[in-house]
mmCIF file of N, CA and C in Angstrom:
data_model
loop_
_atom_site.group_PDB
_atom_site.id
_atom_site.type_symbol
_atom_site.label_atom_id
_atom_site.label_comp_id
_atom_site.label_asym_id
_atom_site.label_seq_id
_atom_site.Cartn_x
_atom_site.Cartn_y
_atom_site.Cartn_z
ATOM 1 N N MET A 146 -47.777 -15.540 118.198
ATOM 2 C CA MET A 146 -47.020 -15.443 117.162
ATOM 3 C C MET A 146 -47.323 -14.716 116.025
ATOM 4 N N PRO A 147 -46.620 -13.981 115.475
ATOM 5 C CA PRO A 147 -47.282 -13.373 114.200
ATOM 6 C C PRO A 147 -47.512 -14.147 113.073
ATOM 7 N N THR A 148 -48.382 -13.525 112.338
ATOM 8 C CA THR A 148 -48.781 -14.181 111.002
ATOM 9 C C THR A 148 -48.425 -13.486 109.919
ATOM 10 N N TYR A 149 -47.743 -14.314 108.824
ATOM 11 C CA TYR A 149 -47.038 -13.269 107.629
ATOM 12 C C TYR A 149 -48.033 -14.003 106.482
ATOM 13 N N GLU A 150 -48.533 -13.319 105.298
ATOM 14 C CA GLU A 150 -49.005 -13.681 104.224
ATOM 15 C C GLU A 150 -48.153 -13.490 102.946
ATOM 16 N N TYR A 151 -48.310 -14.303 102.227
ATOM 17 C CA TYR A 151 -47.322 -14.192 101.234
ATOM 18 C C TYR A 151 -48.101 -14.446 99.914
ATOM 19 N N LYS A 152 -47.737 -13.944 98.664
ATOM 20 C CA LYS A 152 -48.089 -14.649 97.335
ATOM 21 C C LYS A 152 -47.102 -15.305 96.578
ATOM 22 N N CYS A 153 -47.372 -16.174 96.027
ATOM 23 C CA CYS A 153 -46.336 -16.936 94.978
ATOM 24 C C CYS A 153 -46.327 -15.871 93.695
ATOM 25 N N GLU A 154 -45.308 -15.467 93.279
ATOM 26 C CA GLU A 154 -45.231 -14.804 91.940
ATOM 27 C C GLU A 154 -45.256 -16.082 90.998
ATOM 28 N N ALA A 155 -44.933 -17.154 90.841
ATOM 29 C CA ALA A 155 -44.595 -18.120 89.868
ATOM 30 C C ALA A 155 -46.564 -18.624 89.569
ATOM 31 N N CYS A 156 -46.872 -18.950 90.744
ATOM 32 C CA CYS A 156 -48.394 -19.643 90.505
ATOM 33 C C CYS A 156 -49.308 -18.738 91.073
ATOM 34 N N LYS A 157 -49.154 -17.845 91.511
ATOM 35 C CA LYS A 157 -50.192 -16.906 91.955
ATOM 36 C C LYS A 157 -50.829 -17.374 93.430
ATOM 37 N N GLU A 158 -50.596 -18.608 94.030
ATOM 38 C CA GLU A 158 -51.069 -18.971 95.330
ATOM 39 C C GLU A 158 -50.799 -17.782 96.517
ATOM 40 N N GLU A 159 -51.876 -17.751 97.179
ATOM 41 C CA GLU A 159 -51.576 -16.755 98.677
ATOM 42 C C GLU A 159 -51.694 -17.763 99.736
ATOM 43 N N PHE A 160 -50.644 -17.551 100.444
ATOM 44 C CA PHE A 160 -50.700 -18.489 101.823
ATOM 45 C C PHE A 160 -50.206 -17.466 102.892
ATOM 46 N N THR A 161 -50.377 -18.326 104.183
ATOM 47 C CA THR A 161 -50.279 -17.681 105.510
ATOM 48 C C THR A 161 -49.059 -18.502 106.166
ATOM 49 N N LEU A 162 -48.265 -18.132 106.744
ATOM 50 C CA LEU A 162 -47.120 -18.456 107.694
ATOM 51 C C LEU A 162 -47.477 -18.238 108.901
ATOM 52 N N ILE A 163 -47.270 -18.710 110.093
ATOM 53 C CA ILE A 163 -47.086 -18.542 111.308
ATOM 54 C C ILE A 163 -45.844 -18.793 112.107
ATOM 55 N N MET A 164 -44.940 -17.789 112.084
ATOM 56 C CA MET A 164 -43.435 -17.794 112.436
ATOM 57 C C MET A 164 -43.192 -16.654 113.711
ATOM 58 N N SER A 165 -42.074 -17.273 114.485
ATOM 59 C CA SER A 165 -41.733 -16.134 115.438
ATOM 60 C C SER A 165 -40.676 -15.214 114.505
ATOM 61 N N PHE A 166 -40.366 -13.740 115.153
ATOM 62 C CA PHE A 166 -39.510 -13.128 114.800
ATOM 63 C C PHE A 166 -38.059 -13.347 114.204
ATOM 64 N N SER A 167 -37.644 -14.527 115.068
ATOM 65 C CA SER A 167 -36.557 -14.890 115.111
ATOM 66 C C SER A 167 -36.437 -16.166 113.755
ATOM 67 N N GLU A 168 -37.428 -16.599 113.761
ATOM 68 C CA GLU A 168 -37.732 -17.468 112.528
ATOM 69 C C GLU A 168 -37.959 -17.076 111.276
ATOM 70 N N ARG A 169 -38.493 -15.716 111.140
ATOM 71 C CA ARG A 169 -38.877 -15.230 110.124
ATOM 72 C C ARG A 169 -37.341 -14.762 109.344
ATOM 73 N N GLU A 170 -36.379 -14.143 110.290
ATOM 74 C CA GLU A 170 -35.320 -13.648 109.820
ATOM 75 C C GLU A 170 -34.686 -14.721 109.086
ATOM 76 N N ASN A 171 -34.594 -16.053 109.542
ATOM 77 C CA ASN A 171 -33.754 -16.895 109.121
ATOM 78 C C ASN A 171 -34.577 -17.905 108.101
ATOM 79 N N ALA A 172 -35.705 -17.894 107.839
ATOM 80 C CA ALA A 172 -36.557 -18.688 106.860
ATOM 81 C C ALA A 172 -36.383 -18.390 105.524
ATOM 82 N N LYS A 173 -36.299 -19.450 104.846
ATOM 83 C CA LYS A 173 -36.474 -19.402 103.338
ATOM 84 C C LYS A 173 -37.818 -19.780 103.097
ATOM 85 N N VAL A 174 -38.676 -18.805 102.940
ATOM 86 C CA VAL A 174 -39.927 -18.986 102.589
ATOM 87 C C VAL A 174 -40.426 -19.497 101.018
ATOM 88 N N GLU A 175 -40.990 -20.622 100.982
ATOM 89 C CA GLU A 175 -41.162 -21.450 99.743
ATOM 90 C C GLU A 175 -42.593 -21.446 99.595
ATOM 91 N N CYS A 176 -43.228 -21.589 98.292
ATOM 92 C CA CYS A 176 -44.739 -21.697 98.085
ATOM 93 C C CYS A 176 -45.056 -23.314 98.439
ATOM 94 N N PRO A 177 -46.169 -23.351 99.106
ATOM 95 C CA PRO A 177 -46.774 -24.776 99.487
ATOM 96 C C PRO A 177 -47.144 -25.274 98.371
ATOM 97 N N LYS A 178 -47.571 -24.714 97.522
ATOM 98 C CA LYS A 178 -48.189 -25.314 96.321
ATOM 99 C C LYS A 178 -47.265 -25.692 95.202
ATOM 100 N N CYS A 179 -46.037 -25.051 94.695
ATOM 101 C CA CYS A 179 -45.275 -25.262 93.896
ATOM 102 C C CYS A 179 -43.924 -25.320 94.295
ATOM 103 N N GLN A 180 -43.799 -25.120 95.291
ATOM 104 C CA GLN A 180 -42.304 -25.033 95.894
ATOM 105 C C GLN A 180 -41.248 -23.632 95.070
ATOM 106 N N SER A 181 -42.104 -22.860 94.883
ATOM 107 C CA SER A 181 -41.065 -21.590 94.373
ATOM 108 C C SER A 181 -40.609 -20.809 95.371
ATOM 109 N N ASP A 182 -39.395 -20.284 95.242
ATOM 110 C CA ASP A 182 -39.026 -19.269 96.663
ATOM 111 C C ASP A 182 -39.158 -17.778 95.797
ATOM 112 N N LYS A 183 -40.012 -17.568 94.694
ATOM 113 C CA LYS A 183 -40.123 -16.254 94.467
ATOM 114 C C LYS A 183 -41.814 -15.921 94.841
ATOM 115 N N VAL A 184 -41.525 -15.713 96.181
ATOM 116 C CA VAL A 184 -42.650 -15.202 96.863
ATOM 117 C C VAL A 184 -42.544 -13.621 97.233
ATOM 118 N N LYS A 185 -43.416 -12.991 97.400
ATOM 119 C CA LYS A 185 -43.752 -11.724 97.834
ATOM 120 C C LYS A 185 -44.726 -11.447 99.425
ATOM 121 N N GLN A 186 -43.962 -10.697 100.239
ATOM 122 C CA GLN A 186 -44.742 -10.866 101.278
ATOM 123 C C GLN A 186 -45.857 -9.663 101.303
ATOM 124 N N LEU A 187 -47.077 -9.811 101.692
ATOM 125 C CA LEU A 187 -48.406 -8.986 101.299
ATOM 126 C C LEU A 187 -48.282 -8.120 102.904
ATOM 127 N N ILE A 188 -48.931 -6.857 102.466
ATOM 128 C CA ILE A 188 -49.359 -6.270 103.804
ATOM 129 C C ILE A 188 -50.619 -6.781 104.322
ATOM 130 N N SER A 189 -50.587 -6.911 105.592
ATOM 131 C CA SER A 189 -51.895 -7.488 106.165
ATOM 132 C C SER A 189 -52.257 -6.728 107.507
ATOM 133 N N THR A 190 -53.428 -6.824 108.044
ATOM 134 C CA THR A 190 -54.120 -6.204 109.114
ATOM 135 C C THR A 190 -53.890 -7.014 110.114
ATOM 136 N N PHE A 191 -54.124 -6.463 111.225
ATOM 137 C CA PHE A 191 -53.563 -6.990 112.497
ATOM 138 C C PHE A 191 -54.548 -6.472 113.610
ATOM 139 N N THR A 192 -54.901 -7.352 114.754
ATOM 140 C CA THR A 192 -55.493 -6.999 115.895
ATOM 141 C C THR A 192 -54.522 -7.096 116.978
ATOM 142 N N SER A 193 -54.614 -6.018 117.713
ATOM 143 C CA SER A 193 -53.763 -6.123 119.047
ATOM 144 C C SER A 193 -54.954 -6.433 120.322
ATOM 145 N N LYS A 194 -54.230 -7.291 121.220
ATOM 146 C CA LYS A 194 -55.372 -7.806 122.240
ATOM 147 C C LYS A 194 -54.418 -7.390 123.667
ATOM 148 N N THR A 195 -55.207 -6.628 124.457
ATOM 149 C CA THR A 195 -54.938 -6.446 125.591
ATOM 150 C C THR A 195 -55.548 -7.147 126.990
ATOM 151 N N SER A 196 -55.015 -6.715 128.010
ATOM 152 C CA SER A 196 -55.413 -7.424 128.805
ATOM 153 C C SER A 196 -56.201 -6.255 129.839
ATOM 154 N N ARG A 197 -56.349 -5.024 129.410
ATOM 155 C CA ARG A 197 -56.787 -3.863 130.008
ATOM 156 C C ARG A 197 -58.261 -3.951 129.689
ATOM 157 N N LYS A 198 -59.244 -3.676 130.896
ATOM 158 C CA LYS A 198 -60.827 -3.507 130.520
ATOM 159 C C LYS A 198 -61.042 -2.188 130.213
ATOM 160 N N SER A 199 -61.998 -2.087 129.150
ATOM 161 C CA SER A 199 -62.434 -0.632 128.641
ATOM 162 C C SER A 199 -63.654 -0.335 129.460
#
């Protein structure tokens, strides 16, 4: 499942959520520290895993 990183604009807390694509479309993201809904998604890196041998 994809990992999404967010930063709360109210308390500046950074947090990570793991959600499927469909969950993310319908989810209301709130800060786990202050419960504010004023959060901004951060750009994060990712690694792809393949079954092909190099």
